[in-house]
Tab-separated table of C-alpha atoms in Angstrom:
chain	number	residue	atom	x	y	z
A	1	UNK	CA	97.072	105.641	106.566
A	2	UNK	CA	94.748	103.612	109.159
A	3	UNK	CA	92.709	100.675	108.434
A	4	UNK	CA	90.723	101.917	111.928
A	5	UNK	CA	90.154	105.433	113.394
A	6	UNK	CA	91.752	104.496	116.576
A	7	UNK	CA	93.186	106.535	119.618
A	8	UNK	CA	96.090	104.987	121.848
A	9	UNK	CA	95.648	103.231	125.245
A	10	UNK	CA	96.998	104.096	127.706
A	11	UNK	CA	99.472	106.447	125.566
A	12	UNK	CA	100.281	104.176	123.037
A	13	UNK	CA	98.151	103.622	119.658
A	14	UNK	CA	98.602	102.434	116.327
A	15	UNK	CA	99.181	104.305	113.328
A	16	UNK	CA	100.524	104.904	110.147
A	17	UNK	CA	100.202	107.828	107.995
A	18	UNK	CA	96.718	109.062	107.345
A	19	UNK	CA	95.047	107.760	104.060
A	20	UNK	CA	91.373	109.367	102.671
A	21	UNK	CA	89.002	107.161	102.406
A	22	UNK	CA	91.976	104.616	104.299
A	23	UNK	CA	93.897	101.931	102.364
A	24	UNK	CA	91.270	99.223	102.484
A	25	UNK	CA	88.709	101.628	100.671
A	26	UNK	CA	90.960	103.242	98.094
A	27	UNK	CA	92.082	99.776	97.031
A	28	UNK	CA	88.537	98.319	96.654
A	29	UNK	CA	87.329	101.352	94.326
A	30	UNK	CA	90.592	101.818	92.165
A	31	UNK	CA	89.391	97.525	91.837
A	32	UNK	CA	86.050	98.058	91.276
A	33	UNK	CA	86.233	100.282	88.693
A	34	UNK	CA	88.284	98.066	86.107
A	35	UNK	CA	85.307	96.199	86.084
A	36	UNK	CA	83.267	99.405	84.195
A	37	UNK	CA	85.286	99.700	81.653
A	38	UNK	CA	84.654	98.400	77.742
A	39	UNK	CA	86.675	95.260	76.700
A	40	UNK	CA	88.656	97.161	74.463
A	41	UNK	CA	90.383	98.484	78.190
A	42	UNK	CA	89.646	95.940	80.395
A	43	UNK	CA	91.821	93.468	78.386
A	44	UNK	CA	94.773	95.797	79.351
A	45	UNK	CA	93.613	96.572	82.843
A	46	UNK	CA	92.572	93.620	83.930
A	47	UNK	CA	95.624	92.097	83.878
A	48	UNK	CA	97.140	94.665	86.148
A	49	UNK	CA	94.078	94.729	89.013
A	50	UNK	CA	96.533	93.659	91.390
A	51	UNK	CA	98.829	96.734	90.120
A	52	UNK	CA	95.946	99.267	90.203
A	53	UNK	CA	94.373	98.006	93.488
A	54	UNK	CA	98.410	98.358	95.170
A	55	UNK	CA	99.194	101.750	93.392
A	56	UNK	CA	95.941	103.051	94.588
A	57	UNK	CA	97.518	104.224	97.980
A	58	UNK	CA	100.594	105.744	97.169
A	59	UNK	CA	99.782	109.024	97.040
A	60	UNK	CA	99.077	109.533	100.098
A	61	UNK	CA	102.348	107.939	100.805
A	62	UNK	CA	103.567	110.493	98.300
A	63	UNK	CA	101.927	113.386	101.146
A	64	UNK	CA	104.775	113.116	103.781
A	65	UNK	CA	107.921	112.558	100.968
A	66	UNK	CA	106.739	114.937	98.238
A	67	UNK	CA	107.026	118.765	98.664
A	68	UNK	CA	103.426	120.034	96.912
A	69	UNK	CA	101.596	116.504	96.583
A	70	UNK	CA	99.446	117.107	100.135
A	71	UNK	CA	96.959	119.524	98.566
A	72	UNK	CA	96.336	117.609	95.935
A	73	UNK	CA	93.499	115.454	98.331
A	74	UNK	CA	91.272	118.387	98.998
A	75	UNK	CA	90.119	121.591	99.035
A	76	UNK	CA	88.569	123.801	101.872
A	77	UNK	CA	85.593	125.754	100.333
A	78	UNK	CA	84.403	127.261	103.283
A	79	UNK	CA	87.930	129.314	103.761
A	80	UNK	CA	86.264	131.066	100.366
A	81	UNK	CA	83.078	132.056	102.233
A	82	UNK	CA	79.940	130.942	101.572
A	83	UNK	CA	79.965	131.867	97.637
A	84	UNK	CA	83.337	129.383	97.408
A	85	UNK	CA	81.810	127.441	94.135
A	86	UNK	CA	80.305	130.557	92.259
A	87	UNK	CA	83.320	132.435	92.842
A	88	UNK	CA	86.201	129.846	92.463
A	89	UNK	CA	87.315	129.728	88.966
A	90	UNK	CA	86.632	125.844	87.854
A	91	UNK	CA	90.140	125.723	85.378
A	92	UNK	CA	93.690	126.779	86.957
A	93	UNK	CA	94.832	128.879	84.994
A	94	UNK	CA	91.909	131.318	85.548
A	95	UNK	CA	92.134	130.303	89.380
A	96	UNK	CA	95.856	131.658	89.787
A	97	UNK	CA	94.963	134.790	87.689
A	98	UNK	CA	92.138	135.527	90.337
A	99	UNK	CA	94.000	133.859	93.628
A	100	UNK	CA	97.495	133.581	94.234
A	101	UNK	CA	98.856	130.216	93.828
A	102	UNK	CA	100.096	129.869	97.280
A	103	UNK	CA	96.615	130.869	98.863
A	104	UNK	CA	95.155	128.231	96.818
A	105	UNK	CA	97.788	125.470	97.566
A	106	UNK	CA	96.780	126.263	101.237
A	107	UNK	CA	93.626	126.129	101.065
A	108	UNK	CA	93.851	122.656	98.772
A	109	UNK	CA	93.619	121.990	94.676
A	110	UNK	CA	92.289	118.888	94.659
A	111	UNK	CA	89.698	119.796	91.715
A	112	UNK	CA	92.452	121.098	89.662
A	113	UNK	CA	95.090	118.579	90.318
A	114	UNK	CA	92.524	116.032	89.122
A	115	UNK	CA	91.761	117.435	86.220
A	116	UNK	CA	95.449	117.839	85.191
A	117	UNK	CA	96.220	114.090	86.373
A	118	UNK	CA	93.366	113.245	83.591
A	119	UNK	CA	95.165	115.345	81.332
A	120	UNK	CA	97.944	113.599	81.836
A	121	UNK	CA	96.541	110.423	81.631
A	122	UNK	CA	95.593	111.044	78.039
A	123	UNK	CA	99.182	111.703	76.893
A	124	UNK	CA	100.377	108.523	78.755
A	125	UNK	CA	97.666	106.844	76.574
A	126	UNK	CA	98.530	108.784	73.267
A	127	UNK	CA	101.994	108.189	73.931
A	128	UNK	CA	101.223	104.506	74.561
A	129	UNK	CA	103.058	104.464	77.871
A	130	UNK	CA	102.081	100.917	79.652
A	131	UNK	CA	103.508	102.083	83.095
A	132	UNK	CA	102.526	105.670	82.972
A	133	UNK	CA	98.839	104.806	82.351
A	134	UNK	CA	98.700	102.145	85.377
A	135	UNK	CA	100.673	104.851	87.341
A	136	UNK	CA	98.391	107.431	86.828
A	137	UNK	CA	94.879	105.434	86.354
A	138	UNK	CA	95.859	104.588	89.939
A	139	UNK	CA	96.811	108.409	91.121
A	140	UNK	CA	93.301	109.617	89.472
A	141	UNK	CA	91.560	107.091	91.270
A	142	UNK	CA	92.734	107.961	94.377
A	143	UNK	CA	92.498	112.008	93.797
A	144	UNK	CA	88.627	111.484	92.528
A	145	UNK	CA	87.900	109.319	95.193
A	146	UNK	CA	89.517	111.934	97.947
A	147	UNK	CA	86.964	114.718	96.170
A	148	UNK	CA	84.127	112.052	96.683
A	149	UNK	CA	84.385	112.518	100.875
A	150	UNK	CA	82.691	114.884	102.044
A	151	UNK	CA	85.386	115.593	105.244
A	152	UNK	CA	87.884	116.777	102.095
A	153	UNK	CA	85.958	119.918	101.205
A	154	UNK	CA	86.362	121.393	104.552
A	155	UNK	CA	88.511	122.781	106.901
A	156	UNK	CA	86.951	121.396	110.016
A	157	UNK	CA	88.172	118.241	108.073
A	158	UNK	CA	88.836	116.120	111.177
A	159	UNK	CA	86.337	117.734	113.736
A	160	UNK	CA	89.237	119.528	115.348
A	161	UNK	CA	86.738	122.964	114.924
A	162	UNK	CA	83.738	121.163	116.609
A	163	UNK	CA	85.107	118.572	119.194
A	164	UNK	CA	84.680	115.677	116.996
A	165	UNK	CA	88.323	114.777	116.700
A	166	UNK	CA	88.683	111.551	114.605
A	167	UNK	CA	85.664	111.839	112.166
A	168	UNK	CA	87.476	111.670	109.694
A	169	UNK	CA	88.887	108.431	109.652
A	170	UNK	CA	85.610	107.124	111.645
A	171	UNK	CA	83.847	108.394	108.120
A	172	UNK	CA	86.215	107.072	105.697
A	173	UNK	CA	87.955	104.123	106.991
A	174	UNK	CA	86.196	102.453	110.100
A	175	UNK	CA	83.063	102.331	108.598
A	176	UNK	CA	83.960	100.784	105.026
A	177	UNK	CA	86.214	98.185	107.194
A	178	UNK	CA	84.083	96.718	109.477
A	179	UNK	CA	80.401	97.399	106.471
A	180	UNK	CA	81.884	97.394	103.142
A	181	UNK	CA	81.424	93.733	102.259
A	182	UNK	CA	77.812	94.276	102.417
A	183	UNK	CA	77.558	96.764	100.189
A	184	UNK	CA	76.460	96.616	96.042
A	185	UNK	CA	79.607	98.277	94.489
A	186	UNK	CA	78.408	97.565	90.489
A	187	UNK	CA	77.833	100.615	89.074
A	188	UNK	CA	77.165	99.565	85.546
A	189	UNK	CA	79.423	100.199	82.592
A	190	UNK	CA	81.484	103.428	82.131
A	191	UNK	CA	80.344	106.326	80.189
A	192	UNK	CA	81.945	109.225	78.514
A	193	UNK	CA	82.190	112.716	80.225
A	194	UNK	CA	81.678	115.611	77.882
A	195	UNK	CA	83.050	118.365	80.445
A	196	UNK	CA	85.493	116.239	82.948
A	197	UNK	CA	86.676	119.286	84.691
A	198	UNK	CA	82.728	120.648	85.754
A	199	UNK	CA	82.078	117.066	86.417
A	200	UNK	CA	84.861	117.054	89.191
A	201	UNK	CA	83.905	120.001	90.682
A	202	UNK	CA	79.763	118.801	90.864
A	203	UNK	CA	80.605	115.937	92.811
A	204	UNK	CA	83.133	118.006	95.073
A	205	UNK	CA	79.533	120.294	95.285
A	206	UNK	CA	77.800	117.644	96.278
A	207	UNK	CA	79.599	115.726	98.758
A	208	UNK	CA	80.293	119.060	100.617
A	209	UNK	CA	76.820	119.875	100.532
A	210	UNK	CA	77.005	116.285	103.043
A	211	UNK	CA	79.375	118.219	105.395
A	212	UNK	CA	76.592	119.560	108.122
A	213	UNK	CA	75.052	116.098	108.057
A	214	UNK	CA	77.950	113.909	108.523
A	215	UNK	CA	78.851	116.228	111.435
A	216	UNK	CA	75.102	116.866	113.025
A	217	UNK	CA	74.664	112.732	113.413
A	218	UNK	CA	77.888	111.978	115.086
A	219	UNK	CA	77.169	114.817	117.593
A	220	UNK	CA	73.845	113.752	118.110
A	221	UNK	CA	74.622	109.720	118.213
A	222	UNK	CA	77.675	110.546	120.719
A	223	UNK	CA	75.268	112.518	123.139
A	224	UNK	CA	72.606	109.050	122.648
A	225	UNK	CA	75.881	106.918	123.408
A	226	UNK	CA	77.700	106.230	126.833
A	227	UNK	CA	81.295	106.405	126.503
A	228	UNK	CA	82.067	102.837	127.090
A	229	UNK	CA	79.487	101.963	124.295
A	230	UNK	CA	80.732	104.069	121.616
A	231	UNK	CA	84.521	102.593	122.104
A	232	UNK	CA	85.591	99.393	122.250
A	233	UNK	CA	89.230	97.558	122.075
A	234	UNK	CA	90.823	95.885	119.807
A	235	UNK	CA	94.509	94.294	119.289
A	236	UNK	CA	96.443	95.692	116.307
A	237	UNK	CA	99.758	94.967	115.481
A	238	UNK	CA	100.100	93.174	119.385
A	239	UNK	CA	98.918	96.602	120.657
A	240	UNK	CA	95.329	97.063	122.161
A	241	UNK	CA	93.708	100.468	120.861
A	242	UNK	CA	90.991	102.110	121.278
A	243	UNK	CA	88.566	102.219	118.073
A	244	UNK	CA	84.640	102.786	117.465
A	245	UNK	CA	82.557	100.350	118.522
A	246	UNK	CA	80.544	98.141	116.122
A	247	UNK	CA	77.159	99.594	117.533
A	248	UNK	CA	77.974	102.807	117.530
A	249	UNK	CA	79.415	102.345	113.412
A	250	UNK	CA	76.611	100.859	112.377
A	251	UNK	CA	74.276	103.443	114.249
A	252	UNK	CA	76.306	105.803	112.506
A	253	UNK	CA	76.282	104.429	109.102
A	254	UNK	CA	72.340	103.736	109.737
A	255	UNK	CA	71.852	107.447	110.470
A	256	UNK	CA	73.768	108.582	107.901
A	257	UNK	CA	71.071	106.384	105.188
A	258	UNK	CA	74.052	104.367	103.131
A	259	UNK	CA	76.141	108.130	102.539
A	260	UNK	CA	79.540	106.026	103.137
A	261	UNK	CA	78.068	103.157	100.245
A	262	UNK	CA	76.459	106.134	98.070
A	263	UNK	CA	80.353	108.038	98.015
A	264	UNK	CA	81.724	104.883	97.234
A	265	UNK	CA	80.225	103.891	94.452
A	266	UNK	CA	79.981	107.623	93.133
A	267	UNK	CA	83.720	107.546	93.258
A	268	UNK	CA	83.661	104.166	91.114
A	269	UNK	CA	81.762	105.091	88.776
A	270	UNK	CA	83.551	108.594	88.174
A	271	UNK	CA	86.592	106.637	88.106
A	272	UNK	CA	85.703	104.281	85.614
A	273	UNK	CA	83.855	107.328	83.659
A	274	UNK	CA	87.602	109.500	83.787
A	275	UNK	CA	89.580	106.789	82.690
A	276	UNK	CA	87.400	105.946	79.747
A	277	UNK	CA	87.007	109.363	78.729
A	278	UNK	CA	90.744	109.927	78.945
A	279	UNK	CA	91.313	106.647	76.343
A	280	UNK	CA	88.520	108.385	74.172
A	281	UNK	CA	90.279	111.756	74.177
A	282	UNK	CA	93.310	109.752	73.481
A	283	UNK	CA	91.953	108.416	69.885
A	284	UNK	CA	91.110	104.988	71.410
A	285	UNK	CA	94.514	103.506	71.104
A	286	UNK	CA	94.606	99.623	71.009
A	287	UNK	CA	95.447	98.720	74.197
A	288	UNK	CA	96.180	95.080	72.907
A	289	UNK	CA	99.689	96.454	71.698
A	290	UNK	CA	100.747	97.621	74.955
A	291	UNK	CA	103.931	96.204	76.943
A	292	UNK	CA	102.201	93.738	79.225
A	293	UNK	CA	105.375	93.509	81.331
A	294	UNK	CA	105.132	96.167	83.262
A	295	UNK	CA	107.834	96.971	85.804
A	296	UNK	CA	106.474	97.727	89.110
A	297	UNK	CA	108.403	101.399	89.322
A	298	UNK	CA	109.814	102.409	92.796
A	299	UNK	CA	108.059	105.648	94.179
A	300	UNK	CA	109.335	108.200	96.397
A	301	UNK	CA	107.506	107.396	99.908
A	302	UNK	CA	109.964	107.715	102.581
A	303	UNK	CA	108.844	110.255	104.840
A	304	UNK	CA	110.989	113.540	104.750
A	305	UNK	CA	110.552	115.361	108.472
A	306	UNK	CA	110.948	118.945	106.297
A	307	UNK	CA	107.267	118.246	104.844
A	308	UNK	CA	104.726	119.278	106.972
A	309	UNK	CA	100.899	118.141	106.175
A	310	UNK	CA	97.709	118.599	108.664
A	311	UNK	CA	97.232	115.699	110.912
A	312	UNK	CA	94.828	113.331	111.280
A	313	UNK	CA	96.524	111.956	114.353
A	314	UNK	CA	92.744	111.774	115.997
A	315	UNK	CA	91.647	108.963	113.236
């Protein structure tokens, strides 16, 4: 995951695995969103911010140690034709009758996987599970956020198809960094969601319908832009890299008429909207009788060379 879209220079650059929306974004929405909910839940989850904002990365950290947890960030309609949401079934089961599982898996399940990450969400809350609801209120989060960029419902997800290399992170994680503090994250208080599984797959409608545009304005603002104007360098971790300039970010995020802010706080509010309507599904347990002490459980996120995920190498 990168805090910058950045390229190396001369050779070298600075990295770390690839994150959607990057580490600095997931971590400020999974935040946000605690502040949605109805004080019958934010008693409980307000107390564990710090645990929800941390745990709000790891699975992408999961991607590269956990055969089968990759496709659960996106999905790439257009490898379904132009038809992809009239013709994909919206519920799993339905989906593998009609597709084969491993067709879908390579073309992405992040709709699905969602939905059964809420699902389970509601038995950790049934079951009363302190560390299992944290775990997974973070994992949703992040997987309802990843559906919220539009750059996740394609498979020219990084440019690579168009000459646009590094988009994605450009999109999802310089922007936010260097123009997130100025934006208006409250998205009022969370409301129940009647159909949760159609409600993941309209906002995975709509931010793909934002695919063209996101593409079209960095074309058109990189043919307006000199090269030594739309990069700069900066030092990172006592390397200097190459990154996008300020201008050209904010031109970018300008052009693109507050998309980036818009995504964000869809994703918030969604969040905050999932995890409520998980606790109502649930029967409204009392959160008040929770374990408080919550252990902070060891993942598996070493990186196992046998898993192979696409690349944003580019960001």
């Amino acid at each position: 995951m990168r805090f910058f879209m950045i390229w190396a220079f001369p050779i070298l650059f600075w990295s770390q695995p690839d994150a959607p929306w990057g580490f600095y974004a997931h971590s400020l929405i999974n935040r946000q969103a605690v502040f949605s909910l109805p004080p019958e839940m934010i008693r409980f989850y307000k107390p564990h911010i710090e645990l929800i904002t941390e745990k709000a990365v790891n699975p992408d950290k999961r991607r590269y140690a956990v055969e089968g947890e990759a496709e659960k960030h996106f999905i790439d309609l257009d490898n379904y034709g132009d038809s992809a949401l009239l013709i994909l079934p919206k519920y799993w089961p339905e989906a593998v009758e009609k597709i084969s599982e491993d067709s879908l898996r390579a073309n992405g399940i992040g709709p699905w996987s969602a939905y059964l990450t809420m699902l389970s969400l509601t038995k950790a809350f049934e079951e009363k599970n302190s560390a299992a609801i944290l775990r997974l209120s973070a994992d949703l989060g992040h997987y309802l956020g990843d559906l919220n960029v539009p750059l996740h419902t394609t498979k020219n997800y990084n440019g690579q198809l168009t000459g646009q290399e590094g988009i994605h992170g450009f999109w999802e994680s310089r922007v936010p960094e260097l123009m997130a503090t100025d934006y208006s994250l409250w998205v009022g208080k969370a409301e129940y969601v009647e159909k949760p599984q159609l409600a993941i797959w309209e906002a995975v409608a709509d931010a793909h319908s934002q695919v063209d545009s996101v593409l079209a304005i960095e074309k058109q603002l990189t043919e307006d832009f000199a090269e030594d104007q739309k990069y700069s360098y900066e030092e990172r971790n006592k390397l200097t890299v190459r990154v996008y300039s300020r201008e050209f970010t904010e031109a970018f995020a300008l052009a693109l008429d507050h998309q980036i802010e818009r995504q964000m706080k869809r994703s918030i509010k969604m969040i905050a909207d999932f995890w409520y309507t998980a606790w109502i599904n649930a029967g409204q347990p009392d959160l008040t009788l929770l374990d408080q002490a919550i252990s902070d459980e060891d993942e598996k996120t070493t990186p196992d060379a046998k898993i192979k995920v696409r690349s944003h190498d580019n960001e």
